[in-house]
């Protein structure tokens, strides 16, 4: 019987959020620490969406937590105007995105609920919880989808569809409570009401599903079957209640009605829901009831329509959808505010820091002044040194305090560390600015080279905010160096006395000069007055420490005030709002500080007056004056030690904090330089392609006499080549003295002009079936090939210089001539006879050319 309906997830397409959102952030918010936080938040948002939609989700609560975080992020961000702009930059419809995420929340909740083990109590509770969550989510979509979208919703998120799904989930949650009540063996009256309410929910869902074509076909029969099953269960448990009330006829009537209901389910919907166990249970109860009634009670069995209606008890309701849905949710863009608000917040923070520093600085200066005055009067050491030969109690306490704080070694180590910290910060700053300088130099060189074609924003203009920030850091470091030097000078001044305070008590006592005792002043009124005044001054100093802690702990978020002012007036009067809020926050502290200053001034005046009277009563001599001078220096050395120690620790913390800030500044410089380099490379690539496509010279017409002549027809036509330089042409020998050459020339493929040699001396005509021309070979130097010059060609492989004939010298008439510098041949041979000294040419000499 435990057949439950779950909804599949709505699929989503991949969307790149990083690129458009990062572009929006960098264009809206200037380079600052906030911008870096917003860019990291963009990365987290993109990861969150990919986790929710980019992979299959397990039917587990951890997967649902991912969807709930995404939904909470979208819902909470909706209240922020910048976040709305941010999402509009990447998503076509923020409302549609929210609706789809919530749909998947409901769908996954239904899947998790249907996967629970309903045989144990924990599984029943979890299943009911998530069915109610699914019902509430689908119901929320039904109420908000039309207002969230600017267009007609798709069929799966239409109000009719999600409204039906909400009812189905609610009915299934009610059924789970019915199963839990049955498992807990609650009263039959309660179980009957729960089952009847579940049947009512399933009936409502069935009515809404009857005309829906977009739901799976098995949903309708399952709902109809569940309606009958829950009604049968209600009748079964109500029959038990009738039997207890001795209404045996009503018991039989209800059991008969239940039997008819499960019979209908078995006959119509057996392939979807099995009711065999329930049918057997009902039939057994019906058989036993009829038997008892027939033999014992003989009670009349009423009609079903005459039976009393069974009550209903709804223990479920749709879960309220109020963001944030996730308990682990943290708004990624909580600090993102409009640019005007951000600028106002920055100025407000500066005003607040100035106020705090002014109040704290005023109190510290007053405390230092008080310590200086008391040290100059040798108080309270003078009151404790009435014996003249022991260490005053206040000096002993000061010595122990110095040793507890590390003494000279602690200060010297802090002083030694400062230059290293300073150097580290300078190197980071120099490296950051060097990156900007190098990139700007390259940009200027390319701008000079390409002129107007280099169309991007000059690096010098773009880096102005960063250079201003770098100059500010440089100024801070310079001032820190000056402050460090002041601390070193002060340490050098009190170094000897601080070293004396660090020595053991006996050595310290020996170093302090002895004086005549002044025990007569012990218990005198002036001594008591001075001690009372000093105690009041100590109370004033302790009160200042408390006030300083309270001032530093004051916090107030002005973003809400600025946002409200921007929404109401369209502009922010930062000065008026900030000063008013600061006065409200720190006005009372300012009054307390001023009262503390006035109290100290009055007490110091009384101390000086009483000390004059005290000094006049003391016996003055050289020893006592020398002792008092040393005690003053020791007291002053203690105060200087504590101040120097605090200054050095603050300086160390300052340099360490500045290192983190400078590293962030370096990262900003590195990021923008890398982005500019990428932009530069792309622009260079475009310029190179553009230049390559441009014509190298304007179009012009070639003169006719420079054009390539038409190649002669025939297989022996040569390929066109460069015209060689003219050379001396040796004249041919007269026809009366024809002489054969010393060595026949190689075959030439250049056609020659017709010879004037008589026809009798011409070689026989070449046969008509001439072989194809030789393949071109690698040539040597460009010798001339015009008529009258034998020409030079590389000998082909297998060439026989003696096998000359009509096949070896095509298109070249035989013309004996005498080479210059060569003796003449013997007389001309008779016609048809070979020349003397040459072998006779074979009558059928085969040509060299390869046969086809």
CSV table of C-alpha atoms in Angstrom, one decimal, residues 518-670:
chain,number,residue,atom,x,y,z
A,518,UNK,CA,63.9,61.5,57.4
A,519,UNK,CA,61.8,59.4,59.7
A,520,UNK,CA,60.4,62.4,61.4
A,521,UNK,CA,58.1,63.0,58.4
A,522,UNK,CA,56.4,59.6,58.8
A,523,UNK,CA,52.8,60.0,59.8
A,524,UNK,CA,52.9,63.8,59.2
A,525,UNK,CA,49.8,65.4,57.7
A,526,UNK,CA,51.5,66.5,54.5
A,527,UNK,CA,52.6,62.9,53.7
A,528,UNK,CA,49.1,61.7,54.3
A,529,UNK,CA,47.7,64.4,52.0
A,530,UNK,CA,50.2,63.5,49.2
A,531,UNK,CA,49.4,59.8,49.5
A,532,UNK,CA,45.6,60.5,49.2
A,533,UNK,CA,46.1,62.7,46.1
A,534,UNK,CA,48.3,60.1,44.5
A,535,UNK,CA,45.6,57.4,45.1
A,536,UNK,CA,43.0,59.7,43.5
A,537,UNK,CA,45.3,60.1,40.5
A,538,UNK,CA,45.6,56.3,40.2
A,539,UNK,CA,41.8,56.0,40.2
A,540,UNK,CA,41.6,58.6,37.4
A,541,UNK,CA,44.1,56.6,35.3
A,542,UNK,CA,42.2,53.3,35.8
A,543,UNK,CA,38.9,55.0,34.8
A,544,UNK,CA,40.6,56.1,31.6
A,545,UNK,CA,41.5,52.6,30.7
A,546,UNK,CA,37.9,51.6,31.2
A,547,UNK,CA,36.6,54.5,29.0
A,548,UNK,CA,39.2,53.6,26.3
A,549,UNK,CA,37.9,50.0,26.1
A,550,UNK,CA,34.3,51.1,25.9
A,551,UNK,CA,35.1,53.7,23.1
A,552,UNK,CA,36.9,51.0,21.0
A,553,UNK,CA,34.0,48.6,21.4
A,554,UNK,CA,31.3,50.9,20.0
A,555,UNK,CA,29.8,49.6,16.8
A,556,UNK,CA,27.0,50.9,14.6
A,557,UNK,CA,26.0,50.0,11.0
A,558,UNK,CA,25.4,53.2,9.1
A,559,UNK,CA,24.5,51.3,5.8
A,560,UNK,CA,20.8,51.1,6.8
A,561,UNK,CA,20.7,54.9,7.6
A,562,UNK,CA,22.4,55.7,4.3
A,563,UNK,CA,20.1,53.3,2.3
A,564,UNK,CA,17.0,54.8,3.9
A,565,UNK,CA,18.2,58.3,3.0
A,566,UNK,CA,19.0,57.3,-0.5
A,567,UNK,CA,15.6,55.7,-1.0
A,568,UNK,CA,13.7,58.6,0.5
A,569,UNK,CA,15.6,61.6,-0.9
A,570,UNK,CA,17.5,60.1,-3.8
A,571,UNK,CA,20.8,61.5,-2.4
A,572,UNK,CA,22.8,61.1,0.8
A,573,UNK,CA,23.9,64.0,3.0
A,574,UNK,CA,26.8,62.1,4.5
A,575,UNK,CA,28.3,64.8,6.6
A,576,UNK,CA,25.0,65.6,8.4
A,577,UNK,CA,24.1,62.0,9.0
A,578,UNK,CA,27.6,60.9,10.0
A,579,UNK,CA,28.3,63.8,12.4
A,580,UNK,CA,24.8,63.4,14.0
A,581,UNK,CA,25.3,59.7,14.6
A,582,UNK,CA,28.9,60.1,15.9
A,583,UNK,CA,27.8,62.8,18.3
A,584,UNK,CA,25.0,60.4,19.5
A,585,UNK,CA,27.5,57.5,19.9
A,586,UNK,CA,30.5,59.3,21.4
A,587,UNK,CA,29.0,62.5,22.9
A,588,UNK,CA,28.8,61.0,26.4
A,589,UNK,CA,32.3,59.6,26.2
A,590,UNK,CA,33.6,63.0,25.2
A,591,UNK,CA,32.1,64.5,28.3
A,592,UNK,CA,33.6,61.8,30.5
A,593,UNK,CA,37.1,62.4,28.9
A,594,UNK,CA,36.9,66.1,29.5
A,595,UNK,CA,35.7,65.5,33.1
A,596,UNK,CA,38.7,63.2,33.6
A,597,UNK,CA,41.1,65.9,32.3
A,598,UNK,CA,39.7,68.5,34.6
A,599,UNK,CA,39.9,66.2,37.6
A,600,UNK,CA,43.6,65.4,36.8
A,601,UNK,CA,44.4,69.0,36.5
A,602,UNK,CA,43.0,69.8,39.9
A,603,UNK,CA,44.7,66.9,41.6
A,604,UNK,CA,48.1,67.7,40.0
A,605,UNK,CA,47.8,71.3,41.2
A,606,UNK,CA,47.2,70.1,44.8
A,607,UNK,CA,50.0,67.5,44.5
A,608,UNK,CA,52.5,70.2,43.5
A,609,UNK,CA,51.4,72.5,46.4
A,610,UNK,CA,51.7,69.7,48.9
A,611,UNK,CA,55.0,68.5,47.5
A,612,UNK,CA,56.5,72.0,48.0
A,613,UNK,CA,55.5,71.8,51.7
A,614,UNK,CA,56.9,68.3,51.9
A,615,UNK,CA,60.2,69.3,50.4
A,616,UNK,CA,60.6,72.2,52.8
A,617,UNK,CA,60.2,69.9,55.7
A,618,UNK,CA,62.8,67.4,54.5
A,619,UNK,CA,66.5,67.9,55.4
A,620,UNK,CA,68.2,68.9,52.3
A,621,UNK,CA,71.8,67.8,51.7
A,622,UNK,CA,73.9,66.6,48.8
A,623,UNK,CA,73.4,62.9,49.4
A,624,UNK,CA,69.6,63.3,49.7
A,625,UNK,CA,69.5,65.3,46.5
A,626,UNK,CA,71.6,62.8,44.6
A,627,UNK,CA,69.4,59.9,45.9
A,628,UNK,CA,66.2,61.7,44.9
A,629,UNK,CA,67.6,62.4,41.4
A,630,UNK,CA,68.4,58.7,40.8
A,631,UNK,CA,64.9,57.7,42.0
A,632,UNK,CA,63.4,60.2,39.6
A,633,UNK,CA,65.4,58.8,36.7
A,634,UNK,CA,64.4,55.3,37.7
A,635,UNK,CA,60.7,56.2,37.8
A,636,UNK,CA,61.0,58.0,34.5
A,637,UNK,CA,62.9,55.1,33.0
A,638,UNK,CA,60.0,52.7,34.0
A,639,UNK,CA,57.4,55.0,32.4
A,640,UNK,CA,59.5,55.3,29.3
A,641,UNK,CA,60.1,51.6,29.1
A,642,UNK,CA,56.4,50.9,29.2
A,643,UNK,CA,55.6,53.5,26.6
A,644,UNK,CA,58.5,52.4,24.4
A,645,UNK,CA,57.4,48.7,24.7
A,646,UNK,CA,53.8,49.6,23.8
A,647,UNK,CA,55.0,51.7,20.9
A,648,UNK,CA,57.2,49.0,19.5
A,649,UNK,CA,54.5,46.3,19.8
A,650,UNK,CA,52.1,48.6,18.1
A,651,UNK,CA,54.7,49.3,15.4
A,652,UNK,CA,55.2,45.6,14.9
A,653,UNK,CA,51.5,45.0,14.6
A,654,UNK,CA,51.2,48.0,12.3
A,655,UNK,CA,53.9,46.6,9.9
A,656,UNK,CA,52.3,43.1,9.9
A,657,UNK,CA,48.9,44.5,9.2
A,658,UNK,CA,50.3,46.8,6.5
A,659,UNK,CA,52.0,43.7,5.0
A,660,UNK,CA,48.5,42.1,4.5
A,661,UNK,CA,47.2,45.3,3.0
A,662,UNK,CA,50.1,45.7,0.7
A,663,UNK,CA,49.8,42.1,-0.5
A,664,UNK,CA,46.2,42.7,-1.4
A,665,UNK,CA,47.4,45.9,-3.2
A,666,UNK,CA,50.0,43.8,-5.0
A,667,UNK,CA,47.3,41.3,-6.0
A,668,UNK,CA,45.2,44.1,-7.4
A,669,UNK,CA,48.1,45.4,-9.4
A,670,UNK,CA,49.0,41.9,-10.6
